[in-house]
mmCIF file of C-alpha atoms and ligand atoms in Angstrom:
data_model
loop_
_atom_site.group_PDB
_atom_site.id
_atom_site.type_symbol
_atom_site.label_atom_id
_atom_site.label_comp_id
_atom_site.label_asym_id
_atom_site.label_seq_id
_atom_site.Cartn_x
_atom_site.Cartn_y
_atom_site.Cartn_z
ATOM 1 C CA UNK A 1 132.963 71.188 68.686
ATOM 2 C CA UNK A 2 135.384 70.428 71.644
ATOM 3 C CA UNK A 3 133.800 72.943 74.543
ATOM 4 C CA UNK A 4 130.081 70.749 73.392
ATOM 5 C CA UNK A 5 132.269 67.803 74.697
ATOM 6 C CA UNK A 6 132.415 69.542 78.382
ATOM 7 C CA UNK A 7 128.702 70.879 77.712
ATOM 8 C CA UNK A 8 127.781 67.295 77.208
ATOM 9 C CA UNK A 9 129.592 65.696 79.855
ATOM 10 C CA UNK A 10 128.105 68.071 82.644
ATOM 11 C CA UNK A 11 124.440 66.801 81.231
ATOM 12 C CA UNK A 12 125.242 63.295 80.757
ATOM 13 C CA UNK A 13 126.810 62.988 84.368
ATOM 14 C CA UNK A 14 130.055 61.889 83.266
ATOM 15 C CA UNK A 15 132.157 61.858 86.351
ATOM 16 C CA UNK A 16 134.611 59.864 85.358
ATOM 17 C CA UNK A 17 135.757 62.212 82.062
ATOM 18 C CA UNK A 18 134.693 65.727 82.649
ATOM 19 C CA UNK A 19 138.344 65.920 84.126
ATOM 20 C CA UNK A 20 140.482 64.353 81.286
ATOM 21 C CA UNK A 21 137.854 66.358 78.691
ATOM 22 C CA UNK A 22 139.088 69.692 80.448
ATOM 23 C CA UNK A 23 142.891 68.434 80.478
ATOM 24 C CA UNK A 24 142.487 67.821 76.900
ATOM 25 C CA UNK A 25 141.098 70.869 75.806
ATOM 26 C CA UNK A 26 143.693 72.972 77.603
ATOM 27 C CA UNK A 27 146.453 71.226 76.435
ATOM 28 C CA UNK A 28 144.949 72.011 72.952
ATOM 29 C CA UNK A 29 144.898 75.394 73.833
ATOM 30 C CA UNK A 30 141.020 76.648 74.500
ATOM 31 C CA UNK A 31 141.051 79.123 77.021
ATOM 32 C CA UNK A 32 140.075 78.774 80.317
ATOM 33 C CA UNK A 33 137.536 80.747 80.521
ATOM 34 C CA UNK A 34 135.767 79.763 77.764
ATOM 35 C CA UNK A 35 136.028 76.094 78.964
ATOM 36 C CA UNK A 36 133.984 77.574 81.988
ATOM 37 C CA UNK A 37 131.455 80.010 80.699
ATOM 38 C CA UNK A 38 130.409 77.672 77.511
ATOM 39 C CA UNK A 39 131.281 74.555 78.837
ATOM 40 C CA UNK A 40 130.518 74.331 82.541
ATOM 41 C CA UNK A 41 128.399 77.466 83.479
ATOM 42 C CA UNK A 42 126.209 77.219 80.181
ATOM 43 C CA UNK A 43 125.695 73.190 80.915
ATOM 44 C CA UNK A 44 124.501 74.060 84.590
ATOM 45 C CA UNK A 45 122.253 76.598 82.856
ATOM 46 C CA UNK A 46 120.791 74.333 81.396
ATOM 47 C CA UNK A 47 120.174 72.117 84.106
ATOM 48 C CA UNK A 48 118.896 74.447 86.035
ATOM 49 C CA UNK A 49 116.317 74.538 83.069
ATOM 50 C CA UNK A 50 115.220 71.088 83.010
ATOM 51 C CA UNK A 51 115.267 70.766 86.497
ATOM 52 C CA UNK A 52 112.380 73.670 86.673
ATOM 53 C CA UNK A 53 110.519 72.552 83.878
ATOM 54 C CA UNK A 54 110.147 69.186 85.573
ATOM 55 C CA UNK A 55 112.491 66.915 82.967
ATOM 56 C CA UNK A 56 114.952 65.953 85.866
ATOM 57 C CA UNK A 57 115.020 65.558 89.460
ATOM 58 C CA UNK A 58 117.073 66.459 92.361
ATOM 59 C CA UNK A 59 119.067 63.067 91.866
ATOM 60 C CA UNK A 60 119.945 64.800 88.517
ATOM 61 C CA UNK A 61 120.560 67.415 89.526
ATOM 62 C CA UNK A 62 123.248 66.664 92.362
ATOM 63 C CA UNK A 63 125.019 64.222 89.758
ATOM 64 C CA UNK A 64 125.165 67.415 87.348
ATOM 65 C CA UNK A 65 126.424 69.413 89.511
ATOM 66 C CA UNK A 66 128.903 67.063 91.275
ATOM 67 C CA UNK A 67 130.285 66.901 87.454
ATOM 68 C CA UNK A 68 130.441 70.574 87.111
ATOM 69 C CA UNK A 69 132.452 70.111 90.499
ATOM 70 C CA UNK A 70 135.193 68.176 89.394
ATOM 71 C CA UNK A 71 135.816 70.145 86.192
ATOM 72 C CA UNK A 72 135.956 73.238 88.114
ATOM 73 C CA UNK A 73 138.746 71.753 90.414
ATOM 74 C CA UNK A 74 140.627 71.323 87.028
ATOM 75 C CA UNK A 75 139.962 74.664 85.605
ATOM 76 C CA UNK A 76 140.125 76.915 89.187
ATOM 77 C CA UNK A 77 143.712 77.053 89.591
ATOM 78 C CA UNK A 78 144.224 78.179 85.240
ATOM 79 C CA UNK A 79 141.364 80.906 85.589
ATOM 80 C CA UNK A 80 143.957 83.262 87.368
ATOM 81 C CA UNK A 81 142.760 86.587 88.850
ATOM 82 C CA UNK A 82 139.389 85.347 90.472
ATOM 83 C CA UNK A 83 137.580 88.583 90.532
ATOM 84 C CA UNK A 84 138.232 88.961 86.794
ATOM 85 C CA UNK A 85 136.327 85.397 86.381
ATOM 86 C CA UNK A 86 133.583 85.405 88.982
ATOM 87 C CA UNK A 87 130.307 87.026 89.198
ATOM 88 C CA UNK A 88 131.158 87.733 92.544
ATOM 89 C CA UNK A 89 131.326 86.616 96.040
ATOM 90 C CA UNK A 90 128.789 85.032 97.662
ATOM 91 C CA UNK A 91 129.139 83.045 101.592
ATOM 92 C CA UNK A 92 126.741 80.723 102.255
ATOM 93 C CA UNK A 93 125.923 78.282 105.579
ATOM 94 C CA UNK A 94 123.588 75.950 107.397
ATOM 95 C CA UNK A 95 122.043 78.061 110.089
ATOM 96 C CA UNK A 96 122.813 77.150 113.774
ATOM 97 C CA UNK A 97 121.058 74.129 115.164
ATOM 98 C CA UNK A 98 120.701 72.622 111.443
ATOM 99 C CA UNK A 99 122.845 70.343 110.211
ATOM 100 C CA UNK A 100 121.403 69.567 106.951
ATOM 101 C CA UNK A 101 123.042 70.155 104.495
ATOM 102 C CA UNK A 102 122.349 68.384 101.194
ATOM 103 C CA UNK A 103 120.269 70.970 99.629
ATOM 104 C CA UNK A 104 122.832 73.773 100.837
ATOM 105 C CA UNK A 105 125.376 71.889 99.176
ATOM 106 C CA UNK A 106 123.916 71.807 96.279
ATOM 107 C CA UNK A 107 122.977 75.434 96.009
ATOM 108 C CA UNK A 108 126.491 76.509 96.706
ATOM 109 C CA UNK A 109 127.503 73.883 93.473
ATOM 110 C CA UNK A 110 124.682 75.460 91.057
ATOM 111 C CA UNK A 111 125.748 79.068 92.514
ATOM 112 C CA UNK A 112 129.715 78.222 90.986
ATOM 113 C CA UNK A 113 128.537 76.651 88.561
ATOM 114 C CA UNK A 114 126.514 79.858 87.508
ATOM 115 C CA UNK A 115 129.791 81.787 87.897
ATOM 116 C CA UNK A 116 129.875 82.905 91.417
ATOM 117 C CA UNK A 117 132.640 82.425 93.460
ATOM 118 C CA UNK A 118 131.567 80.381 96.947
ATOM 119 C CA UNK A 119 132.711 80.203 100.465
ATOM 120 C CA UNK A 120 130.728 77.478 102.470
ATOM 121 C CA UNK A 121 130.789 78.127 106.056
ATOM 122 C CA UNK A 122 129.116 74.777 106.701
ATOM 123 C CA UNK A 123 126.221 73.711 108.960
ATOM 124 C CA UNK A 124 125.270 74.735 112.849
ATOM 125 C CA UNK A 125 126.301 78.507 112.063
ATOM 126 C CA UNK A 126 125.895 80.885 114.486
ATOM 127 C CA UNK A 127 124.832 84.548 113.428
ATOM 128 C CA UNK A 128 128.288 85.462 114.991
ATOM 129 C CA UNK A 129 130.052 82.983 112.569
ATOM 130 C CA UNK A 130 128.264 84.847 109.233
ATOM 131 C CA UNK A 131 129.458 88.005 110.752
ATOM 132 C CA UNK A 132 132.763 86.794 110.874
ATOM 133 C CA UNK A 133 132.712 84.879 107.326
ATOM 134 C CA UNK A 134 130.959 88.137 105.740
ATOM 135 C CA UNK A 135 134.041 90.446 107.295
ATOM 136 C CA UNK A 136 136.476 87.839 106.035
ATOM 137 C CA UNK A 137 135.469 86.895 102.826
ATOM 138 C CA UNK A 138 133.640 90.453 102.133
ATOM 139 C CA UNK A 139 130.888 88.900 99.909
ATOM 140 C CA UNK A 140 127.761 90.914 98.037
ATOM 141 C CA UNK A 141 125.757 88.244 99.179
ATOM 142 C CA UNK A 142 125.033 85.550 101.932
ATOM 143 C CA UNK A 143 122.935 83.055 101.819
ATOM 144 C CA UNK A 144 121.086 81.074 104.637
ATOM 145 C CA UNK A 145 119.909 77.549 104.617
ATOM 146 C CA UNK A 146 117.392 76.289 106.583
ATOM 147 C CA UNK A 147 115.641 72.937 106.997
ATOM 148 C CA UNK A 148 114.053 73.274 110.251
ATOM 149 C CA UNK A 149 110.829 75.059 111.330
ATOM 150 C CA UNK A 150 112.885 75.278 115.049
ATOM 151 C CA UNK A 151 116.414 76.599 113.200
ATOM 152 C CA UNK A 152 114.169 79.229 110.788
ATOM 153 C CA UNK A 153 114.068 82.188 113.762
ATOM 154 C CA UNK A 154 118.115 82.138 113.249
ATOM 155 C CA UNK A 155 118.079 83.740 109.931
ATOM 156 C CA UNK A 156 116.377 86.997 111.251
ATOM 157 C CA UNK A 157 119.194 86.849 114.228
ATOM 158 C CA UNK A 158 121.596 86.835 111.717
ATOM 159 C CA UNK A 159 119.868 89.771 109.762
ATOM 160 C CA UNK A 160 119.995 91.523 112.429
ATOM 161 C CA UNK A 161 123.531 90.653 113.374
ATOM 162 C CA UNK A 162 125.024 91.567 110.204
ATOM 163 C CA UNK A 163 123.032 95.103 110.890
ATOM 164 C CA UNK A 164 124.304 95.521 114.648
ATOM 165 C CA UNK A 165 127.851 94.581 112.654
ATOM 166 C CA UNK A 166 127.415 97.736 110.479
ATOM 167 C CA UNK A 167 127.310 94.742 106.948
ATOM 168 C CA UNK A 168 123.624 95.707 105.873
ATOM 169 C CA UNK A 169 125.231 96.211 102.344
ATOM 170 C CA UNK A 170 125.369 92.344 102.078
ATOM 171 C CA UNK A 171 122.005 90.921 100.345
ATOM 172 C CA UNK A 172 120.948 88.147 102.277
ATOM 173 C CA UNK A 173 119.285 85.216 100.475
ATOM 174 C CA UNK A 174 117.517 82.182 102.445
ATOM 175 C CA UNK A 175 116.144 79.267 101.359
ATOM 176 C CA UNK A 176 115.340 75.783 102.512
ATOM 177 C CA UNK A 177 112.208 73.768 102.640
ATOM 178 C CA UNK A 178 110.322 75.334 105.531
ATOM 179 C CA UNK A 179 111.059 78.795 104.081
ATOM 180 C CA UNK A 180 108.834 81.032 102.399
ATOM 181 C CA UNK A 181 108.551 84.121 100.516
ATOM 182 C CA UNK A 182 106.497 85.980 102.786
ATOM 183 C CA UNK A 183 108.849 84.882 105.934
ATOM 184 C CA UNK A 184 112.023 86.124 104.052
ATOM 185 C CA UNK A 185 109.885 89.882 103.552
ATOM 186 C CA UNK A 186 109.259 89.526 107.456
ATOM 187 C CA UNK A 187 113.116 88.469 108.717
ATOM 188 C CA UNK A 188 113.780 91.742 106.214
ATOM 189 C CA UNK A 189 115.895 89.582 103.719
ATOM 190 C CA UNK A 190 116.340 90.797 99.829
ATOM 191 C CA UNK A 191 115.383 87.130 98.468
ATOM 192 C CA UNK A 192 113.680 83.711 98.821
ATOM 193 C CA UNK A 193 114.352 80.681 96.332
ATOM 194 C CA UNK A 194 112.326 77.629 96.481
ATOM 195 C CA UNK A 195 114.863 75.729 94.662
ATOM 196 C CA UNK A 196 118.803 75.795 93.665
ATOM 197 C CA UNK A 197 118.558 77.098 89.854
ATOM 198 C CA UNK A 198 115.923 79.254 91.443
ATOM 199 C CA UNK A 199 118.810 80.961 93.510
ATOM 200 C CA UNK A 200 121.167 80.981 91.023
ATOM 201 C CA UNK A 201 118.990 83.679 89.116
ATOM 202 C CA UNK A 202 117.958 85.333 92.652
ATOM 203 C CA UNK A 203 122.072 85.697 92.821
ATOM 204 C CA UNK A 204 122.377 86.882 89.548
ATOM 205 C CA UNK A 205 119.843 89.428 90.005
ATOM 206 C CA UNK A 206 120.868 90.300 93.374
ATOM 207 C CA UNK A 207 124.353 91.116 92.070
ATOM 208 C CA UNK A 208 123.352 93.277 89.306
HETATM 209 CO CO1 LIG B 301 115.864 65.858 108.749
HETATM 210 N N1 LIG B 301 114.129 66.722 108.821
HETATM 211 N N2 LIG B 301 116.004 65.939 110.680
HETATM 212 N N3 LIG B 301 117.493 64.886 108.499
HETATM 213 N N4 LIG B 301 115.357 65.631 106.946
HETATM 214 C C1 LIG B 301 113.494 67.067 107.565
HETATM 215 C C2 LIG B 301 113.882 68.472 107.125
HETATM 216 C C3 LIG B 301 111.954 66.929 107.933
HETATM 217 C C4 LIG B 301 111.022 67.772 107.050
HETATM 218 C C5 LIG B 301 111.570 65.421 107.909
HETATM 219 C C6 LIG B 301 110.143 65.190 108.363
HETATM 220 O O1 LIG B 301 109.863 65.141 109.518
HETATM 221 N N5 LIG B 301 109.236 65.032 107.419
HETATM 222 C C7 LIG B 301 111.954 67.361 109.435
HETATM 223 C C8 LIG B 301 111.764 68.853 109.696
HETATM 224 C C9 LIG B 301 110.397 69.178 110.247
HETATM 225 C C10 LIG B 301 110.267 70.622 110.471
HETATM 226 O O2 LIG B 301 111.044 71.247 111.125
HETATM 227 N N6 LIG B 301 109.214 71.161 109.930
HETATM 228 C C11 LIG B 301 113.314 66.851 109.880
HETATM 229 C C12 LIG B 301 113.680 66.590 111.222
HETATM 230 C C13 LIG B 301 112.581 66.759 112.228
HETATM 231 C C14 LIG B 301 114.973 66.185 111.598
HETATM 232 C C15 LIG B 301 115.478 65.876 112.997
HETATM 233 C C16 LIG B 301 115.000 66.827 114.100
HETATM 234 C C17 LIG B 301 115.103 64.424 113.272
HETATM 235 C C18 LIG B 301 115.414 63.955 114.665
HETATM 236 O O3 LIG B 301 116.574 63.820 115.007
HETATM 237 N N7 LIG B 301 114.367 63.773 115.449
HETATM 238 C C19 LIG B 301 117.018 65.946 112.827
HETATM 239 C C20 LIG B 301 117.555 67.375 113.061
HETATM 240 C C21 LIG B 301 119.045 67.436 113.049
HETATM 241 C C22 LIG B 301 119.472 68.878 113.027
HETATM 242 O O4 LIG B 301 119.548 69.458 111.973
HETATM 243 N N8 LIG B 301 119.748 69.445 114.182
HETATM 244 C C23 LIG B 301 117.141 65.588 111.371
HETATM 245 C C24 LIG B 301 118.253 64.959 110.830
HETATM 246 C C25 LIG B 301 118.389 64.574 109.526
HETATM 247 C C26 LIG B 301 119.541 63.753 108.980
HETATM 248 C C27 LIG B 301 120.885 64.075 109.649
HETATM 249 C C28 LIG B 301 119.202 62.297 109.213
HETATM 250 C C29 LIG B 301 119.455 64.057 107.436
HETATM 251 C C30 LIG B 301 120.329 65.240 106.996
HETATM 252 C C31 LIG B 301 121.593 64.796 106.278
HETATM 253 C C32 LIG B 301 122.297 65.964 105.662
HETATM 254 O O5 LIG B 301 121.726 66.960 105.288
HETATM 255 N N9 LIG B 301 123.597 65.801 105.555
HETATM 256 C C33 LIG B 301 117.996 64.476 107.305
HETATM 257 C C34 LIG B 301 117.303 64.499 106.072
HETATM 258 C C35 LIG B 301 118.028 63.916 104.877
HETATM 259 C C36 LIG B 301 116.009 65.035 105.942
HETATM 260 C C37 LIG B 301 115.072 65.024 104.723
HETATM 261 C C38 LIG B 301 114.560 63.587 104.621
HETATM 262 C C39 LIG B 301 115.649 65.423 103.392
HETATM 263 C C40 LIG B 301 116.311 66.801 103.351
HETATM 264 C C41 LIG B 301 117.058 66.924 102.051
HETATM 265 O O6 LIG B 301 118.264 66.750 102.003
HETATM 266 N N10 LIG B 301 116.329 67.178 100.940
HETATM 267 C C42 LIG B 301 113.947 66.041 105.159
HETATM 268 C C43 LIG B 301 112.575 65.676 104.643
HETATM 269 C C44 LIG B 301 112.326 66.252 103.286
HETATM 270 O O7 LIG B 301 112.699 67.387 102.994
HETATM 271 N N11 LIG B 301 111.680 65.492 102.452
HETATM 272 C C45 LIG B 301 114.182 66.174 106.607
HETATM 273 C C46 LIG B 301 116.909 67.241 99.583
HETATM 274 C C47 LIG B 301 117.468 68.638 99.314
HETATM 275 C C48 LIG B 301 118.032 68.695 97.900
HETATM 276 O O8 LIG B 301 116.379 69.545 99.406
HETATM 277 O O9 LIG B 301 117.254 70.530 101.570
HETATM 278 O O10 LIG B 301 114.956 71.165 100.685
HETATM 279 P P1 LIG B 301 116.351 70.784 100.415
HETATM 280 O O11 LIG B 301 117.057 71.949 99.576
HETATM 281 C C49 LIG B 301 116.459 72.500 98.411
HETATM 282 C C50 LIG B 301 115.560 73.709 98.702
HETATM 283 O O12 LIG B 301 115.016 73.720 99.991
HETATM 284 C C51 LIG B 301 116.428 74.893 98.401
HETATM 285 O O13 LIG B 301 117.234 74.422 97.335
HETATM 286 C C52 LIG B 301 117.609 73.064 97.612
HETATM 287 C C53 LIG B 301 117.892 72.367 96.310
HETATM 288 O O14 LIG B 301 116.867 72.506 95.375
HETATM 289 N N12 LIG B 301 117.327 75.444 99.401
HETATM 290 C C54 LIG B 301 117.787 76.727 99.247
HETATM 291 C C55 LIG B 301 117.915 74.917 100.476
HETATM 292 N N13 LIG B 301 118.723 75.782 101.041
HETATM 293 C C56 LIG B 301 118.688 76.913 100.299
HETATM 294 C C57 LIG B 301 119.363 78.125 100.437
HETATM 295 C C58 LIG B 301 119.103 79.126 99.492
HETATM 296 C C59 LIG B 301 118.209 78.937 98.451
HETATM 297 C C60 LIG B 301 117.547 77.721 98.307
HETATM 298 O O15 LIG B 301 119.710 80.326 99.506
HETATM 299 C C61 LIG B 301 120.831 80.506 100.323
#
């Protein structure tokens, strides 16, 4: 079946097709939609799978998902009314005085490829800047990265920014390697994921 051939592509890291696959199956007349809930956002499901039951790797998992990347720049501007698509919004940044960014990046690629739709502030983000990107973008959810044990005391400024800004309806997620469970309870944020399928579900069930 055609949409397996986008499944497929997505898991076997094919770069260099998933775009002409796409291409081909619109012009044949499967709907977008499809093309992304069967095709992209079940494949990254399914990555997201392997990856926490220890068949793949982050190396994997970043080629996956820079796949599911460049089919979603061919399908984006065909899906048409984006709230009708997405899950929802979600903003998501680096915290200020971090500027790592690899395992951000690839959270905010698993979170669209699990549906959501994603503004990426970047790295070095001040709590003032998620203030700002949560009043422009108006997201249920934003999410902080953090790598450093010295940039981790920025995510409760922020918590408490976005509360001083009146925006405690936004769930904030955080993750990163120094980050823990117990220090997203203290900071008072609603979630912690260890990994990037990890926050995809902590998304989904944030946004229910
Ligand atoms: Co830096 N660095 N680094 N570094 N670096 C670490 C983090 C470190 C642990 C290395 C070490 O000493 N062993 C250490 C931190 C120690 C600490 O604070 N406890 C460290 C240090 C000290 C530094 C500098 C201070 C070094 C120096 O200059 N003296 C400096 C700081 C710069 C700064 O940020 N201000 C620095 C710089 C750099 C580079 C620029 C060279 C580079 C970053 C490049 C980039 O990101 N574009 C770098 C790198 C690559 C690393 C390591 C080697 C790898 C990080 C990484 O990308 N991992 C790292 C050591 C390590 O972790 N092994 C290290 C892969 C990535 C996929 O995983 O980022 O953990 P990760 O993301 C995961 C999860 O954490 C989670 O999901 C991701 C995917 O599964 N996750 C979230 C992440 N964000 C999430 C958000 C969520 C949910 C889940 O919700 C919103």
């Amino acid at each position: 079946m055609a949409i397996n051939d986008v499944y497929r592509a997505v898991l076997d890291f094919e770069e260099d097709q998933i775009a002409d696959l796409i291409e081909k199956e619109l012009t044949e007349g499967v709907e977008p939609n499809k093309l992304l809930q069967e095709g992209l956002i079940a494949a990254m499901d399914a990555v997201g799978k392997a990856f926490s039951e220890g068949e793949i790797f982050v190396p994997e998992m970043l080629m996956a998902a820079q796949t599911m990347k460049l089919g979603l720049d061919v399908l984006n501007p065909r899906l048409g009314d984006k709230d009708a698509q997405s899950r929802g919004v979600i903003v998501i940044g680096t915290v200020k005085g971090d500027l790592h960014d690899i395992g951000k990046n690839l959270v905010g690629m698993m979170l669209e490829g699990g549906g959501f739709e994603v503004h990426d502030l970047g790295i070095d983000v001040s709590p003032e800047a998620f203030v700002e990107g949560v009043k422009k973008y108006q997201p249920a959810i934003l999410g902080l990265s953090a790598l450093l044990t010295t940039t981790m005391p920025v995510m409760e400024e922020t918590v408490k920014a976005l509360k001083a800004a009146g925006l405690e309806q936004v769930k904030v997620m955080i993750g990163g390697a120094p980050v823990t469970r117990d220090f997203a309870e203290n900071i008072g944020a609603d979630g912690f994921s260890a990994d990037a399928p990890a926050a995809v579900e902590l998304a989904r069930s944030l946004s229910r």
